[in-house]
Short mmCIF file of C-alpha atoms in Angstrom, two decimals:
data_model
loop_
_atom_site.label_atom_id
_atom_site.label_comp_id
_atom_site.label_asym_id
_atom_site.label_seq_id
_atom_site.Cartn_x
_atom_site.Cartn_y
_atom_site.Cartn_z
CA SER A 1 30.27 -69.21 -18.04
CA ASP A 2 32.89 -66.82 -19.41
CA LEU A 3 30.48 -63.91 -19.10
CA GLN A 4 29.92 -64.60 -15.40
CA LYS A 5 33.67 -64.84 -14.81
CA GLN A 6 34.26 -61.53 -16.57
CA GLU A 7 31.53 -59.96 -14.46
CA GLU A 8 33.10 -61.28 -11.26
CA ARG A 9 36.49 -59.84 -12.29
CA GLY A 10 34.89 -56.48 -13.07
CA GLU A 11 35.85 -56.64 -16.74
CA LEU A 12 32.33 -55.69 -17.88
CA LEU A 13 32.29 -52.44 -15.91
CA GLN A 14 34.40 -50.44 -18.37
CA PRO A 15 32.37 -51.37 -21.48
CA LEU A 16 29.18 -50.61 -19.55
CA VAL A 17 30.46 -47.17 -18.49
CA PHE A 18 31.56 -46.45 -22.07
CA ILE A 19 28.12 -47.37 -23.44
CA LEU A 20 26.46 -45.15 -20.81
CA LEU A 21 28.73 -42.26 -21.80
CA VAL A 22 27.86 -42.73 -25.47
CA LEU A 23 24.16 -42.85 -24.59
CA CYS A 24 24.53 -39.71 -22.47
CA SER A 25 26.29 -37.98 -25.37
CA VAL A 26 23.48 -38.91 -27.78
CA LEU A 27 20.79 -37.73 -25.36
CA LEU A 28 22.59 -34.43 -24.80
CA TYR A 29 22.94 -33.98 -28.54
CA PHE A 30 19.20 -34.32 -29.12
CA LYS A 31 18.39 -32.19 -26.09
CA VAL A 32 20.65 -29.31 -27.21
CA SER A 33 19.58 -29.54 -30.86
CA LEU A 34 15.82 -29.70 -30.21
CA MET A 35 15.40 -27.30 -27.29
CA ASP A 36 14.63 -23.60 -27.42
CA PRO A 37 18.03 -21.80 -27.30
CA GLY A 38 16.40 -18.65 -25.96
CA PHE A 39 14.24 -17.31 -28.76
CA VAL A 40 13.03 -13.77 -28.15
CA LYS A 41 9.24 -13.79 -27.95
CA PRO A 42 6.99 -11.03 -29.27
CA GLU A 43 7.07 -7.79 -27.31
CA GLU A 44 3.80 -8.37 -25.50
CA GLU A 45 5.19 -11.64 -24.11
CA GLU A 46 8.51 -10.12 -23.04
CA LYS A 47 7.30 -8.12 -20.04
CA ALA A 48 8.13 -10.87 -17.61
CA GLY A 49 11.66 -11.23 -18.98
CA ASN A 50 12.65 -7.56 -19.00
CA THR A 51 13.59 -7.46 -15.32
CA GLU A 52 15.85 -10.47 -15.61
CA GLU A 53 17.48 -9.09 -18.73
CA GLN A 54 18.17 -5.72 -17.12
CA SER A 55 19.87 -7.48 -14.20
CA LEU A 56 22.46 -8.85 -16.62
CA VAL A 57 23.36 -5.38 -17.90
CA THR A 58 26.20 -3.87 -15.92
CA PRO A 59 26.32 -0.13 -15.06
CA GLN A 60 29.31 0.37 -17.38
CA VAL A 61 27.10 -0.06 -20.46
CA PRO A 62 26.17 3.39 -21.81
CA SER A 63 22.62 4.37 -20.88
CA ASN A 64 22.01 5.81 -24.33
CA ILE A 65 22.14 2.33 -25.87
CA LYS A 66 18.48 1.33 -26.09
CA PRO A 67 17.00 -1.99 -27.22
CA ARG A 68 16.32 -1.88 -30.94
CA ARG A 69 13.67 -3.56 -33.02
CA CYS A 70 14.84 -6.43 -35.22
CA GLY A 71 14.49 -5.69 -38.92
CA TYR A 72 13.65 -9.34 -39.68
CA CYS A 73 11.18 -10.61 -37.07
CA MET A 74 10.18 -7.15 -35.77
CA VAL A 75 10.59 -7.98 -32.06
CA LYS A 76 12.36 -5.65 -29.64
CA GLN A 77 15.82 -7.13 -29.15
CA PRO A 78 17.16 -7.36 -25.59
CA MET A 79 20.83 -6.55 -25.13
CA ARG A 80 23.15 -9.37 -26.27
CA ALA A 81 20.45 -10.82 -28.53
CA LYS A 82 20.94 -11.35 -32.26
CA HIS A 83 18.77 -12.48 -35.14
CA CYS A 84 19.75 -15.82 -36.68
CA GLN A 85 18.78 -15.97 -40.34
CA LEU A 86 18.98 -19.78 -40.35
CA CYS A 87 16.58 -20.18 -37.41
CA GLN A 88 14.53 -17.10 -38.39
CA HIS A 89 14.43 -15.95 -34.75
CA CYS A 90 16.23 -13.54 -32.46
CA VAL A 91 18.14 -15.44 -29.78
CA ARG A 92 18.93 -14.19 -26.26
CA ARG A 93 22.64 -14.07 -25.42
CA TYR A 94 23.34 -15.35 -28.92
CA ASP A 95 26.62 -17.25 -29.18
CA HIS A 96 26.57 -18.86 -32.63
CA HIS A 97 24.57 -21.12 -34.93
CA CYS A 98 26.11 -24.56 -34.67
CA PRO A 99 25.95 -26.71 -37.84
CA TRP A 100 26.63 -29.83 -35.75
CA ILE A 101 23.35 -29.55 -33.89
CA GLU A 102 21.45 -27.53 -36.54
CA ASN A 103 20.40 -25.08 -33.84
CA CYS A 104 21.54 -21.85 -32.28
CA VAL A 105 23.59 -21.84 -29.10
CA GLY A 106 22.08 -19.21 -26.83
CA GLU A 107 21.03 -18.33 -23.31
CA LYS A 108 19.06 -21.51 -22.55
CA ASN A 109 21.10 -24.28 -24.15
CA HIS A 110 24.67 -22.94 -23.89
CA PRO A 111 25.44 -24.74 -20.56
CA LEU A 112 24.09 -28.01 -21.97
CA PHE A 113 26.16 -27.45 -25.11
CA ILE A 114 29.28 -27.28 -22.92
CA ALA A 115 28.19 -30.47 -21.13
CA TYR A 116 27.68 -32.17 -24.50
CA LEU A 117 31.16 -31.17 -25.69
CA SER A 118 32.70 -32.41 -22.42
CA VAL A 119 31.01 -35.82 -22.59
CA GLN A 120 31.83 -36.08 -26.29
CA LEU A 121 35.50 -35.37 -25.57
CA VAL A 122 35.63 -38.11 -22.92
CA VAL A 123 34.02 -40.59 -25.35
CA LEU A 124 36.48 -39.66 -28.12
CA LEU A 125 39.52 -39.93 -25.83
CA TRP A 126 38.33 -43.30 -24.56
CA GLY A 127 37.59 -44.54 -28.08
CA GLY A 128 40.97 -43.31 -29.27
CA HIS A 129 42.68 -45.21 -26.45
CA VAL A 130 40.81 -48.40 -27.34
CA ALA A 131 41.64 -48.04 -31.04
CA TRP A 132 45.32 -47.34 -30.29
CA SER A 133 45.58 -50.35 -27.98
CA GLY A 134 44.34 -52.58 -30.80
CA LEU A 135 47.04 -51.42 -33.22
CA TYR A 136 50.37 -53.16 -33.61
CA PHE A 137 52.49 -51.78 -36.43
CA GLU A 138 54.23 -53.89 -39.07
CA GLN A 139 55.68 -52.79 -42.40
CA SER A 140 53.78 -55.16 -44.64
CA TRP A 141 50.88 -55.03 -47.08
CA ASP A 142 49.07 -57.84 -45.25
CA TRP A 143 49.17 -55.86 -42.01
CA LEU A 144 47.68 -52.81 -43.74
CA GLN A 145 44.90 -54.89 -45.30
CA HIS A 146 43.91 -56.37 -41.93
CA ASN A 147 44.18 -53.11 -39.96
CA ILE A 148 43.09 -50.44 -42.44
CA PHE A 149 39.63 -50.01 -40.84
CA LEU A 150 41.07 -49.68 -37.33
CA LEU A 151 43.78 -47.29 -38.55
CA VAL A 152 41.29 -45.04 -40.37
CA SER A 153 39.00 -45.10 -37.33
CA PHE A 154 41.87 -44.02 -35.09
CA LEU A 155 42.84 -41.16 -37.42
CA LEU A 156 39.23 -39.94 -37.58
CA ILE A 157 38.95 -40.09 -33.79
CA VAL A 158 42.16 -38.03 -33.47
CA ILE A 159 40.81 -35.38 -35.85
CA PHE A 160 37.45 -35.15 -34.09
CA THR A 161 39.15 -35.08 -30.69
CA ILE A 162 41.30 -32.11 -31.69
CA VAL A 163 38.26 -30.25 -33.06
CA VAL A 164 36.14 -30.89 -29.94
CA LEU A 165 39.01 -30.06 -27.60
CA LEU A 166 39.74 -26.74 -29.30
CA LEU A 167 36.03 -25.89 -29.38
CA LEU A 168 35.60 -26.69 -25.69
CA ILE A 169 38.68 -24.70 -24.66
CA SER A 170 37.59 -21.67 -26.69
CA HIS A 171 34.09 -21.74 -25.21
CA LEU A 172 35.36 -22.09 -21.65
CA TYR A 173 37.68 -19.14 -22.22
CA LEU A 174 34.85 -16.97 -23.55
CA ILE A 175 32.57 -18.04 -20.69
CA SER A 176 35.26 -17.13 -18.15
CA CYS A 177 35.33 -13.64 -19.73
CA ASN A 178 31.51 -13.45 -19.88
CA THR A 179 31.46 -12.88 -23.60
CA THR A 180 30.05 -14.81 -26.54
CA THR A 181 31.49 -15.99 -29.82
CA TRP A 182 29.44 -13.40 -31.68
CA GLU A 183 30.57 -10.57 -29.35
CA PHE A 184 34.19 -11.72 -29.57
CA MET A 185 34.20 -11.90 -33.38
CA SER A 186 32.06 -8.78 -34.04
CA HIS A 187 33.09 -6.46 -31.21
CA HIS A 188 33.55 -3.49 -33.55
CA ARG A 189 30.04 -3.84 -35.02
CA ILE A 190 28.02 -4.16 -31.79
CA SER A 191 26.74 -0.84 -30.47
CA TYR A 192 26.70 -1.67 -26.75
CA LEU A 193 30.34 -2.80 -26.97
CA ARG A 194 31.59 -0.20 -29.44
CA HIS A 195 30.31 2.70 -27.30
CA SER A 196 31.31 1.23 -23.95
CA GLU A 197 34.24 2.65 -22.00
CA LEU A 198 35.32 -0.90 -21.13
CA GLU A 199 36.39 -3.49 -23.67
CA ASN A 200 34.00 -5.99 -22.07
CA PRO A 201 31.42 -4.35 -19.77
CA PHE A 202 29.94 -7.73 -18.79
CA ASP A 203 33.15 -9.15 -17.29
CA GLN A 204 32.79 -9.50 -13.50
CA GLY A 205 35.78 -11.73 -12.83
CA VAL A 206 36.45 -15.33 -13.78
CA ILE A 207 34.88 -16.95 -10.72
CA LEU A 208 31.67 -14.91 -10.83
CA ASN A 209 31.41 -15.30 -14.61
CA LEU A 210 31.66 -19.09 -14.35
CA TRP A 211 29.28 -19.19 -11.37
CA ARG A 212 26.60 -17.17 -13.14
CA PHE A 213 26.91 -19.20 -16.32
CA PHE A 214 26.80 -22.69 -14.83
CA CYS A 215 24.79 -22.02 -11.66
#
């Protein structure tokens, strides 16, 4: 049959890989959106996490900056944590609240969020290539009527690709500097950054920053 011939020629491999990438993207989306981003637990449950948190604080951070109690959920905030009013929780190493996933991006799900963006970018680039290969341009009304859906799909893919690409690049840059979106945007309002002698006391070099984030 034609299907067997296509399989023998390896023509079914690319669609299969594309479907697997889409499935992987969907699974990552649900994983990142449903998982705990690093919610700060009540103080009596935080004893086990204090040692780990202190190991992330570099000596350049002023010693007079003490953890403060959140005015919303009344838990003692570790350094780099922030209260999210949408999630109604304080989040460790808070980056931002993402409307795409309806969840915060924080200490626990930030690496998976980067993986999700990366897979999504590959899917969009591949889909854009497929859509472009199906377009042949003619200056006629009949051509527009027959290709309007494909043309709109291609334009939407281009827009989403640009958005995802810029988002991924910006996050990788911030990760390489060991800072977060919240710290980058609100540097002047954060006490442990405002009173630090260094602009970014958490920066330990690009390689070590990336290693500690991903590994």
